[in-house]
PDB file of C-alpha atoms in Angstrom:
ATOM      1  CA  MET A   1      11.310-145.193 -22.760  1.00  0.00           C
ATOM      2  CA  LYS A   2      12.034-148.338 -21.318  1.00  0.00           C
ATOM      3  CA  LYS A   3      13.104-149.066 -18.937  1.00  0.00           C
ATOM      4  CA  LEU A   4       9.458-148.374 -19.020  1.00  0.00           C
ATOM      5  CA  LEU A   5       9.924-145.938 -22.303  1.00  0.00           C
ATOM      6  CA  ALA A   6      13.217-146.232 -24.200  1.00  0.00           C
ATOM      7  CA  VAL A   7      10.703-148.134 -25.608  1.00  0.00           C
ATOM      8  CA  LEU A   8      10.651-146.097 -28.729  1.00  0.00           C
ATOM      9  CA  MET A   9      10.281-146.952 -32.550  1.00  0.00           C
ATOM     10  CA  SER A  10      12.326-147.758 -35.823  1.00  0.00           C
ATOM     11  CA  LEU A  11       9.450-146.371 -38.326  1.00  0.00           C
ATOM     12  CA  THR A  12       7.941-145.103 -35.384  1.00  0.00           C
ATOM     13  CA  LEU A  13       5.806-146.217 -33.565  1.00  0.00           C
ATOM     14  CA  THR A  14      -5.293-140.029 -28.780  1.00  0.00           C
ATOM     15  CA  ALA A  15      -7.154-132.167 -28.328  1.00  0.00           C
ATOM     16  CA  ALA A  16      -9.724-131.281 -26.791  1.00  0.00           C
ATOM     17  CA  LEU A  17     -10.932-135.071 -24.925  1.00  0.00           C
ATOM     18  CA  PHE A  18     -10.582-137.137 -28.248  1.00  0.00           C
ATOM     19  CA  THR A  19      -7.171-138.894 -30.170  1.00  0.00           C
ATOM     20  CA  GLY A  20      -5.826-141.339 -32.143  1.00  0.00           C
ATOM     21  CA  CYS A  21      -6.349-142.726 -31.347  1.00  0.00           C
ATOM     22  CA  GLY A  22      -7.924-144.107 -31.047  1.00  0.00           C
ATOM     23  CA  SER A  23      -8.721-144.162 -29.374  1.00  0.00           C
ATOM     24  CA  SER A  24      -7.591-153.551 -23.312  1.00  0.00           C
ATOM     25  CA  GLY A  25      -7.661-159.479 -20.997  1.00  0.00           C
ATOM     26  CA  SER A  26      -6.892-160.889 -17.956  1.00  0.00           C
ATOM     27  CA  SER A  27      -6.709-163.030 -16.086  1.00  0.00           C
ATOM     28  CA  ASP A  28      -9.411-164.434 -12.876  1.00  0.00           C
ATOM     29  CA  SER A  29      -7.950-166.158  -9.937  1.00  0.00           C
ATOM     30  CA  ASP A  30      -6.513-169.385 -11.263  1.00  0.00           C
ATOM     31  CA  LYS A  31      -4.834-167.623 -14.154  1.00  0.00           C
ATOM     32  CA  SER A  32      -7.014-168.504 -17.529  1.00  0.00           C
ATOM     33  CA  GLY A  33      -6.339-165.458 -19.660  1.00  0.00           C
ATOM     34  CA  GLU A  34      -9.384-165.043 -20.656  1.00  0.00           C
ATOM     35  CA  SER A  35     -11.436-162.258 -21.149  1.00  0.00           C
ATOM     36  CA  ALA A  36     -14.873-161.322 -21.196  1.00  0.00           C
ATOM     37  CA  VAL A  37     -16.229-158.677 -24.168  1.00  0.00           C
ATOM     38  CA  SER A  38     -19.485-156.932 -23.802  1.00  0.00           C
ATOM     39  CA  GLU A  39     -20.525-155.069 -26.948  1.00  0.00           C
ATOM     40  CA  ASP A  40     -20.859-151.091 -27.038  1.00  0.00           C
ATOM     41  CA  THR A  41     -24.385-150.848 -25.082  1.00  0.00           C
ATOM     42  CA  GLY A  42     -23.817-147.551 -23.454  1.00  0.00           C
ATOM     43  CA  ALA A  43     -23.131-149.455 -20.360  1.00  0.00           C
ATOM     44  CA  ALA A  44     -20.867-152.135 -19.281  1.00  0.00           C
ATOM     45  CA  ALA A  45     -22.860-155.490 -18.921  1.00  0.00           C
ATOM     46  CA  GLY A  46     -23.806-156.053 -15.414  1.00  0.00           C
ATOM     47  CA  THR A  47     -22.995-152.897 -14.468  1.00  0.00           C
ATOM     48  CA  ASP A  48     -25.186-149.951 -12.818  1.00  0.00           C
ATOM     49  CA  GLY A  49     -23.491-147.121 -14.938  1.00  0.00           C
ATOM     50  CA  GLY A  50     -22.423-145.688 -11.667  1.00  0.00           C
ATOM     51  CA  SER A  51     -18.976-143.823 -10.733  1.00  0.00           C
ATOM     52  CA  ALA A  52     -15.808-145.691 -10.970  1.00  0.00           C
ATOM     53  CA  ASP A  53     -13.851-144.352  -7.821  1.00  0.00           C
ATOM     54  CA  THR A  54     -13.044-147.674  -7.053  1.00  0.00           C
ATOM     55  CA  ALA A  55     -10.082-149.700  -7.842  1.00  0.00           C
ATOM     56  CA  SER A  56     -12.298-152.378  -9.807  1.00  0.00           C
ATOM     57  CA  SER A  57     -16.229-153.740  -9.915  1.00  0.00           C
ATOM     58  CA  ALA A  58     -17.673-155.049  -6.794  1.00  0.00           C
ATOM     59  CA  ASP A  59     -16.763-158.571  -7.880  1.00  0.00           C
ATOM     60  CA  GLY A  60     -12.789-158.283  -8.138  1.00  0.00           C
ATOM     61  CA  THR A  61     -13.846-157.788 -12.382  1.00  0.00           C
ATOM     62  CA  LEU A  62     -11.365-154.408 -13.877  1.00  0.00           C
ATOM     63  CA  ARG A  63     -13.545-152.593 -16.315  1.00  0.00           C
ATOM     64  CA  VAL A  64     -11.795-151.971 -19.727  1.00  0.00           C
ATOM     65  CA  GLY A  65     -13.709-150.255 -21.937  1.00  0.00           C
ATOM     66  CA  MET A  66     -11.368-149.677 -25.458  1.00  0.00           C
ATOM     67  CA  GLU A  67     -12.523-149.358 -28.888  1.00  0.00           C
ATOM     68  CA  ILE A  68     -11.456-152.541 -30.774  1.00  0.00           C
ATOM     69  CA  GLY A  69     -10.962-151.935 -34.210  1.00  0.00           C
ATOM     70  CA  TYR A  70      -7.810-149.945 -33.990  1.00  0.00           C
ATOM     71  CA  PRO A  71      -4.635-152.483 -34.945  1.00  0.00           C
ATOM     72  CA  PRO A  72      -1.926-153.668 -33.483  1.00  0.00           C
ATOM     73  CA  LEU A  73      -3.633-151.703 -29.744  1.00  0.00           C
ATOM     74  CA  GLU A  74      -6.639-153.741 -30.435  1.00  0.00           C
ATOM     75  CA  TYR A  75      -8.693-155.785 -33.178  1.00  0.00           C
ATOM     76  CA  TYR A  76     -10.335-158.805 -33.752  1.00  0.00           C
ATOM     77  CA  ASP A  77      -8.093-161.904 -34.482  1.00  0.00           C
ATOM     78  CA  ASP A  78      -9.136-163.934 -37.780  1.00  0.00           C
ATOM     79  CA  ASP A  79     -12.455-165.271 -36.194  1.00  0.00           C
ATOM     80  CA  GLY A  80     -14.149-162.009 -35.610  1.00  0.00           C
ATOM     81  CA  VAL A  81     -14.444-162.247 -31.821  1.00  0.00           C
ATOM     82  CA  THR A  82     -11.079-162.762 -30.150  1.00  0.00           C
ATOM     83  CA  PRO A  83      -9.847-159.198 -29.400  1.00  0.00           C
ATOM     84  CA  ILE A  84      -6.296-159.784 -29.863  1.00  0.00           C
ATOM     85  CA  GLY A  85      -3.352-156.518 -29.695  1.00  0.00           C
ATOM     86  CA  ILE A  86      -1.236-154.679 -27.317  1.00  0.00           C
ATOM     87  CA  ASP A  87      -4.230-153.090 -26.009  1.00  0.00           C
ATOM     88  CA  VAL A  88      -5.875-156.369 -25.469  1.00  0.00           C
ATOM     89  CA  GLU A  89      -3.123-158.462 -23.962  1.00  0.00           C
ATOM     90  CA  LEU A  90      -1.827-154.857 -21.354  1.00  0.00           C
ATOM     91  CA  ALA A  91      -4.962-155.133 -19.635  1.00  0.00           C
ATOM     92  CA  ASN A  92      -4.630-159.117 -19.212  1.00  0.00           C
ATOM     93  CA  ALA A  93      -1.568-158.269 -18.139  1.00  0.00           C
ATOM     94  CA  LEU A  94      -1.828-155.674 -15.616  1.00  0.00           C
ATOM     95  CA  ALA A  95      -5.247-157.590 -14.252  1.00  0.00           C
ATOM     96  CA  GLU A  96      -3.000-160.536 -13.388  1.00  0.00           C
ATOM     97  CA  GLU A  97      -0.496-158.490 -11.977  1.00  0.00           C
ATOM     98  CA  MET A  98      -3.485-156.882 -10.163  1.00  0.00           C
ATOM     99  CA  GLY A  99      -4.971-159.857  -8.568  1.00  0.00           C
ATOM    100  CA  VAL A 100      -8.272-159.463 -10.607  1.00  0.00           C
ATOM    101  CA  GLU A 101     -10.355-160.396 -13.579  1.00  0.00           C
ATOM    102  CA  VAL A 102     -10.648-158.275 -16.845  1.00  0.00           C
ATOM    103  CA  GLU A 103     -13.809-157.610 -18.573  1.00  0.00           C
ATOM    104  CA  LEU A 104     -13.000-155.820 -22.119  1.00  0.00           C
ATOM    105  CA  ILE A 105     -16.060-153.482 -23.209  1.00  0.00           C
ATOM    106  CA  ASP A 106     -16.444-152.700 -27.381  1.00  0.00           C
ATOM    107  CA  THR A 107     -16.531-148.994 -27.075  1.00  0.00           C
ATOM    108  CA  ALA A 108     -17.520-146.626 -30.196  1.00  0.00           C
ATOM    109  CA  TRP A 109     -13.858-144.452 -29.661  1.00  0.00           C
ATOM    110  CA  ALA A 110     -16.441-141.166 -30.187  1.00  0.00           C
ATOM    111  CA  GLY A 111     -18.205-142.040 -26.491  1.00  0.00           C
ATOM    112  CA  ILE A 112     -15.425-143.644 -24.840  1.00  0.00           C
ATOM    113  CA  PHE A 113     -14.215-140.287 -22.686  1.00  0.00           C
ATOM    114  CA  ALA A 114     -18.176-140.105 -21.736  1.00  0.00           C
ATOM    115  CA  GLY A 115     -18.573-143.570 -21.272  1.00  0.00           C
ATOM    116  CA  LEU A 116     -15.498-143.490 -18.910  1.00  0.00           C
ATOM    117  CA  ASP A 117     -16.838-140.558 -16.379  1.00  0.00           C
ATOM    118  CA  LYS A 118     -20.708-142.125 -16.620  1.00  0.00           C
ATOM    119  CA  GLY A 119     -18.941-145.383 -14.359  1.00  0.00           C
ATOM    120  CA  ASP A 120     -19.230-147.901 -17.859  1.00  0.00           C
ATOM    121  CA  TYR A 121     -16.023-148.864 -17.009  1.00  0.00           C
ATOM    122  CA  ASP A 122     -12.572-148.529 -14.364  1.00  0.00           C
ATOM    123  CA  CYS A 123     -10.445-147.219 -17.058  1.00  0.00           C
ATOM    124  CA  ILE A 124      -9.685-147.288 -21.018  1.00  0.00           C
ATOM    125  CA  ILE A 125      -6.930-148.758 -22.305  1.00  0.00           C
ATOM    126  CA  SER A 126      -7.277-147.902 -26.645  1.00  0.00           C
ATOM    127  CA  ALA A 127      -4.069-146.114 -27.762  1.00  0.00           C
ATOM    128  CA  VAL A 128      -4.912-143.028 -25.467  1.00  0.00           C
ATOM    129  CA  SER A 129      -2.531-140.079 -26.631  1.00  0.00           C
ATOM    130  CA  ILE A 130      -2.198-138.405 -22.574  1.00  0.00           C
ATOM    131  CA  THR A 131      -2.129-134.577 -23.748  1.00  0.00           C
ATOM    132  CA  SER A 132      -2.846-131.639 -20.814  1.00  0.00           C
ATOM    133  CA  ASP A 133      -6.495-131.173 -21.968  1.00  0.00           C
ATOM    134  CA  ARG A 134      -7.129-134.600 -21.533  1.00  0.00           C
ATOM    135  CA  LEU A 135      -4.831-134.228 -17.692  1.00  0.00           C
ATOM    136  CA  LEU A 136      -6.948-131.835 -16.721  1.00  0.00           C
ATOM    137  CA  GLU A 137     -10.313-133.597 -17.214  1.00  0.00           C
ATOM    138  CA  PHE A 138      -8.987-137.143 -16.077  1.00  0.00           C
ATOM    139  CA  GLU A 139      -5.944-139.512 -14.180  1.00  0.00           C
ATOM    140  CA  PHE A 140      -3.675-141.512 -16.249  1.00  0.00           C
ATOM    141  CA  SER A 141      -1.151-143.991 -15.849  1.00  0.00           C
ATOM    142  CA  ASN A 142       2.597-143.686 -16.612  1.00  0.00           C
ATOM    143  CA  PRO A 143       3.106-143.546 -20.313  1.00  0.00           C
ATOM    144  CA  TYR A 144       3.624-147.374 -21.732  1.00  0.00           C
ATOM    145  CA  ILE A 145       4.271-146.392 -25.545  1.00  0.00           C
ATOM    146  CA  LYS A 146       5.257-143.295 -27.581  1.00  0.00           C
ATOM    147  CA  ASN A 147       3.816-142.363 -31.014  1.00  0.00           C
ATOM    148  CA  TYR A 148       4.330-140.569 -34.148  1.00  0.00           C
ATOM    149  CA  GLN A 149       2.362-139.161 -36.335  1.00  0.00           C
ATOM    150  CA  CYS A 150       2.542-139.826 -40.150  1.00  0.00           C
ATOM    151  CA  ILE A 151       1.450-140.159 -43.967  1.00  0.00           C
ATOM    152  CA  VAL A 152       0.830-143.714 -45.485  1.00  0.00           C
ATOM    153  CA  THR A 153       0.338-144.218 -49.505  1.00  0.00           C
ATOM    154  CA  LYS A 154       0.286-147.554 -50.962  1.00  0.00           C
ATOM    155  CA  THR A 155       3.445-148.182 -52.339  1.00  0.00           C
ATOM    156  CA  ASP A 156       2.750-148.460 -56.290  1.00  0.00           C
ATOM    157  CA  ALA A 157       1.485-144.860 -55.466  1.00  0.00           C
ATOM    158  CA  SER A 158       2.549-141.971 -58.820  1.00  0.00           C
ATOM    159  CA  THR A 159       2.087-139.881 -55.733  1.00  0.00           C
ATOM    160  CA  LYS A 160       4.558-140.057 -52.489  1.00  0.00           C
ATOM    161  CA  PRO A 161       4.089-136.903 -49.821  1.00  0.00           C
ATOM    162  CA  ALA A 162       7.252-136.708 -47.831  1.00  0.00           C
ATOM    163  CA  SER A 163       6.173-134.035 -45.499  1.00  0.00           C
ATOM    164  CA  LEU A 164       2.440-132.244 -44.950  1.00  0.00           C
ATOM    165  CA  ASP A 165       2.698-129.710 -46.992  1.00  0.00           C
ATOM    166  CA  GLU A 166       2.775-131.828 -50.281  1.00  0.00           C
ATOM    167  CA  LEU A 167      -0.946-132.964 -49.145  1.00  0.00           C
ATOM    168  CA  LYS A 168      -1.838-129.933 -50.993  1.00  0.00           C
ATOM    169  CA  ASP A 169      -5.314-130.590 -52.993  1.00  0.00           C
ATOM    170  CA  LEU A 170      -5.176-134.405 -52.246  1.00  0.00           C
ATOM    171  CA  ASN A 171      -8.297-136.444 -51.477  1.00  0.00           C
ATOM    172  CA  VAL A 172      -6.058-137.771 -47.365  1.00  0.00           C
ATOM    173  CA  GLY A 173      -8.231-139.662 -45.056  1.00  0.00           C
ATOM    174  CA  TYR A 174      -7.963-140.180 -41.275  1.00  0.00           C
ATOM    175  CA  GLN A 175     -10.136-141.377 -38.618  1.00  0.00           C
ATOM    176  CA  GLU A 176     -11.916-137.946 -36.821  1.00  0.00           C
ATOM    177  CA  GLU A 177     -11.776-137.461 -33.403  1.00  0.00           C
ATOM    178  CA  THR A 178      -7.832-138.314 -32.894  1.00  0.00           C
ATOM    179  CA  THR A 179      -4.700-136.643 -32.584  1.00  0.00           C
ATOM    180  CA  SER A 180      -4.167-136.906 -36.468  1.00  0.00           C
ATOM    181  CA  ASP A 181      -7.420-135.677 -36.976  1.00  0.00           C
ATOM    182  CA  ASP A 182      -5.763-132.101 -35.111  1.00  0.00           C
ATOM    183  CA  TYR A 183      -3.056-132.012 -35.970  1.00  0.00           C
ATOM    184  CA  LEU A 184      -3.599-132.300 -39.794  1.00  0.00           C
ATOM    185  CA  ASN A 185      -6.262-129.781 -39.360  1.00  0.00           C
ATOM    186  CA  ASN A 186      -4.218-127.584 -37.452  1.00  0.00           C
ATOM    187  CA  TYR A 187      -0.943-127.996 -39.028  1.00  0.00           C
ATOM    188  CA  MET A 188      -3.715-126.969 -42.577  1.00  0.00           C
ATOM    189  CA  ALA A 189      -5.337-123.952 -40.136  1.00  0.00           C
ATOM    190  CA  VAL A 190      -1.790-122.438 -39.728  1.00  0.00           C
ATOM    191  CA  ASN A 191      -0.272-122.946 -42.692  1.00  0.00           C
ATOM    192  CA  SER A 192      -3.424-122.345 -44.848  1.00  0.00           C
ATOM    193  CA  LEU A 193      -3.329-125.382 -46.728  1.00  0.00           C
ATOM    194  CA  SER A 194      -5.709-126.576 -48.994  1.00  0.00           C
ATOM    195  CA  VAL A 195      -6.612-130.270 -48.494  1.00  0.00           C
ATOM    196  CA  ASN A 196      -9.241-132.737 -49.195  1.00  0.00           C
ATOM    197  CA  THR A 197      -9.957-133.948 -46.193  1.00  0.00           C
ATOM    198  CA  ASN A 198     -12.041-137.271 -45.682  1.00  0.00           C
ATOM    199  CA  ALA A 199     -12.961-137.951 -41.714  1.00  0.00           C
ATOM    200  CA  TYR A 200     -13.409-141.564 -41.007  1.00  0.00           C
ATOM    201  CA  ALA A 201     -15.335-143.597 -37.747  1.00  0.00           C
ATOM    202  CA  LYS A 202     -12.819-146.616 -38.398  1.00  0.00           C
ATOM    203  CA  VAL A 203      -9.530-146.717 -39.017  1.00  0.00           C
ATOM    204  CA  ILE A 204      -9.844-149.504 -40.912  1.00  0.00           C
ATOM    205  CA  ASN A 205     -12.117-148.058 -42.720  1.00  0.00           C
ATOM    206  CA  VAL A 206      -9.281-145.757 -44.294  1.00  0.00           C
ATOM    207  CA  PHE A 207      -7.406-148.015 -45.133  1.00  0.00           C
ATOM    208  CA  ASP A 208      -9.501-149.807 -46.944  1.00  0.00           C
ATOM    209  CA  ASP A 209     -10.275-146.426 -48.999  1.00  0.00           C
ATOM    210  CA  LEU A 210      -6.903-145.837 -49.249  1.00  0.00           C
ATOM    211  CA  ASP A 211      -6.152-149.916 -51.029  1.00  0.00           C
ATOM    212  CA  LEU A 212      -9.711-148.538 -53.306  1.00  0.00           C
ATOM    213  CA  GLY A 213      -7.726-145.712 -55.106  1.00  0.00           C
ATOM    214  CA  ARG A 214     -10.038-143.725 -53.109  1.00  0.00           C
ATOM    215  CA  LEU A 215      -8.179-141.817 -51.384  1.00  0.00           C
ATOM    216  CA  ASP A 216      -4.090-140.341 -52.008  1.00  0.00           C
ATOM    217  CA  ALA A 217      -2.838-140.474 -48.494  1.00  0.00           C
ATOM    218  CA  VAL A 218      -3.154-141.732 -44.826  1.00  0.00           C
ATOM    219  CA  VAL A 219      -2.179-139.463 -41.972  1.00  0.00           C
ATOM    220  CA  CYS A 220      -2.209-141.740 -38.236  1.00  0.00           C
ATOM    221  CA  ASP A 221      -0.367-142.925 -35.823  1.00  0.00           C
ATOM    222  CA  SER A 222       3.141-144.852 -36.723  1.00  0.00           C
ATOM    223  CA  ILE A 223       2.394-147.598 -34.667  1.00  0.00           C
ATOM    224  CA  VAL A 224      -0.991-147.950 -36.710  1.00  0.00           C
ATOM    225  CA  ALA A 225       1.020-147.593 -39.361  1.00  0.00           C
ATOM    226  CA  GLU A 226       3.551-150.000 -38.749  1.00  0.00           C
ATOM    227  CA  SER A 227       1.261-152.272 -38.796  1.00  0.00           C
ATOM    228  CA  TYR A 228       0.045-151.744 -41.798  1.00  0.00           C
ATOM    229  CA  VAL A 229       2.930-151.872 -44.059  1.00  0.00           C
ATOM    230  CA  ALA A 230       4.028-154.751 -42.642  1.00  0.00           C
ATOM    231  CA  ASP A 231       2.598-156.408 -45.921  1.00  0.00           C
ATOM    232  CA  GLY A 232       4.307-154.499 -48.028  1.00  0.00           C
ATOM    233  CA  LYS A 233       1.237-152.855 -49.868  1.00  0.00           C
ATOM    234  CA  PHE A 234       1.655-149.846 -48.009  1.00  0.00           C
ATOM    235  CA  GLU A 235       4.354-147.502 -47.128  1.00  0.00           C
ATOM    236  CA  ILE A 236       4.959-144.771 -44.897  1.00  0.00           C
ATOM    237  CA  THR A 237       6.382-141.631 -47.006  1.00  0.00           C
ATOM    238  CA  TRP A 238       6.621-138.695 -44.278  1.00  0.00           C
ATOM    239  CA  GLN A 239       6.366-138.835 -40.211  1.00  0.00           C
ATOM    240  CA  GLN A 240       7.286-137.062 -37.534  1.00  0.00           C
ATOM    241  CA  GLY A 241      10.367-136.175 -36.635  1.00  0.00           C
ATOM    242  CA  GLU A 242      11.533-136.666 -32.965  1.00  0.00           C
ATOM    243  CA  ASP A 243      12.492-133.340 -32.477  1.00  0.00           C
ATOM    244  CA  GLU A 244       8.599-132.113 -32.161  1.00  0.00           C
ATOM    245  CA  GLU A 245       7.069-133.268 -29.068  1.00  0.00           C
ATOM    246  CA  THR A 246       5.963-136.202 -29.324  1.00  0.00           C
ATOM    247  CA  GLU A 247       2.548-138.340 -28.373  1.00  0.00           C
ATOM    248  CA  GLU A 248       2.854-141.299 -25.455  1.00  0.00           C
ATOM    249  CA  PHE A 249       0.099-143.680 -25.027  1.00  0.00           C
ATOM    250  CA  GLY A 250      -1.538-143.761 -20.976  1.00  0.00           C
ATOM    251  CA  ILE A 251      -3.764-145.852 -19.052  1.00  0.00           C
ATOM    252  CA  CYS A 252      -7.077-143.492 -18.746  1.00  0.00           C
ATOM    253  CA  MET A 253      -8.967-143.149 -14.986  1.00  0.00           C
ATOM    254  CA  LYS A 254     -11.670-141.086 -13.810  1.00  0.00           C
ATOM    255  CA  LYS A 255     -10.515-137.673 -12.269  1.00  0.00           C
ATOM    256  CA  GLY A 256      -9.458-138.264  -8.693  1.00  0.00           C
ATOM    257  CA  ASN A 257      -9.880-142.284  -8.367  1.00  0.00           C
ATOM    258  CA  THR A 258      -6.029-142.379  -7.969  1.00  0.00           C
ATOM    259  CA  GLU A 259      -6.556-145.303  -6.039  1.00  0.00           C
ATOM    260  CA  LEU A 260      -6.870-147.299  -8.989  1.00  0.00           C
ATOM    261  CA  LYS A 261      -4.190-145.073 -10.977  1.00  0.00           C
ATOM    262  CA  ASP A 262      -0.851-145.878  -8.191  1.00  0.00           C
ATOM    263  CA  GLN A 263      -2.417-149.953  -8.202  1.00  0.00           C
ATOM    264  CA  ILE A 264      -1.936-149.674 -11.662  1.00  0.00           C
ATOM    265  CA  ASN A 265       0.882-147.566 -12.329  1.00  0.00           C
ATOM    266  CA  THR A 266       2.960-150.443  -9.679  1.00  0.00           C
ATOM    267  CA  ALA A 267       1.544-152.603 -11.910  1.00  0.00           C
ATOM    268  CA  LEU A 268       3.090-151.677 -14.755  1.00  0.00           C
ATOM    269  CA  ALA A 269       5.715-150.895 -13.736  1.00  0.00           C
ATOM    270  CA  ALA A 270       6.384-154.643 -12.793  1.00  0.00           C
ATOM    271  CA  LEU A 271       5.488-155.993 -16.715  1.00  0.00           C
ATOM    272  CA  ASP A 272       8.011-153.335 -17.432  1.00  0.00           C
ATOM    273  CA  GLU A 273      10.734-154.778 -14.916  1.00  0.00           C
ATOM    274  CA  ASN A 274      10.161-158.017 -15.862  1.00  0.00           C
ATOM    275  CA  GLY A 275      10.065-157.678 -19.519  1.00  0.00           C
ATOM    276  CA  THR A 276       6.416-158.542 -20.001  1.00  0.00           C
ATOM    277  CA  LEU A 277       6.017-155.008 -21.443  1.00  0.00           C
ATOM    278  CA  ASP A 278       8.631-155.501 -24.057  1.00  0.00           C
ATOM    279  CA  GLU A 279       7.235-158.869 -24.398  1.00  0.00           C
ATOM    280  CA  ILE A 280       3.495-157.563 -25.025  1.00  0.00           C
ATOM    281  CA  ILE A 281       4.743-154.549 -27.698  1.00  0.00           C
ATOM    282  CA  HIS A 282       7.307-156.360 -29.972  1.00  0.00           C
ATOM    283  CA  LYS A 283       4.888-159.235 -30.037  1.00  0.00           C
ATOM    284  CA  TYR A 284       2.892-157.085 -32.570  1.00  0.00           C
ATOM    285  CA  LEU A 285       5.575-154.256 -33.474  1.00  0.00           C
ATOM    286  CA  PRO A 286       8.746-156.697 -34.222  1.00  0.00           C
ATOM    287  CA  ASN A 287      11.178-153.783 -36.110  1.00  0.00           C
ATOM    288  CA  MET A 288      10.807-151.239 -32.700  1.00  0.00           C
ATOM    289  CA  LYS A 289      13.809-150.973 -30.892  1.00  0.00           C
TER     290      LYS A 289
END
């Protein structure tokens, strides 16, 4: 997709209103590069929960909702408090390009779209897949990265399913209310496939249980999988074919907020043109083509 998105992945790289994901820093006037992070309280800190029909809040801050627990898109650094990842750096870069500050609002995935509708934040940058259902309910920016569904096992696993059919009777985990959830369960229903499915609130917990041997395999986004297989502990045993209709991630906004949509698309195009988008993606996904 590049220039804005012929960004295709070498291994790799959220139907209703919930994804996979899964599902966002900043620049103030002096370009300090720092961003504020609010905990998920149902509304952004310092906001009244009103509608988000303007490009940013009254104080010139772009409020970004994200589930900070979805590496390599958005997660906390080793200190446990500093948000990092592709979407975090993208939010920072977009805000700088737009000339506003940014506030990251850590939000549980299960309520992230409801929070946008309530006006808790101006947009969601959190590995949100652009789907036909979501396009009926929300505004989306142009896509900024491609994604595929895949199967991951431990590298030393005795069973390594090379297709969805080979998940039969296995213990398989995925993050709930994501496109991975939809993809696997729709396939099971259509093909009468029996799988012992295990839904988790956080993708991190899915991989924890895979590592502990409580799961035989994980179905997840290829972008996430590439992050986990980097240290050699896990491997991708199957990936959705490029001939299938694959996912694209975009920035999600409240329906009708076309002013913000236009501003974000303009800033996103500038980041693509000057190479910043590629630089951010390859920092976390060095093997992506």
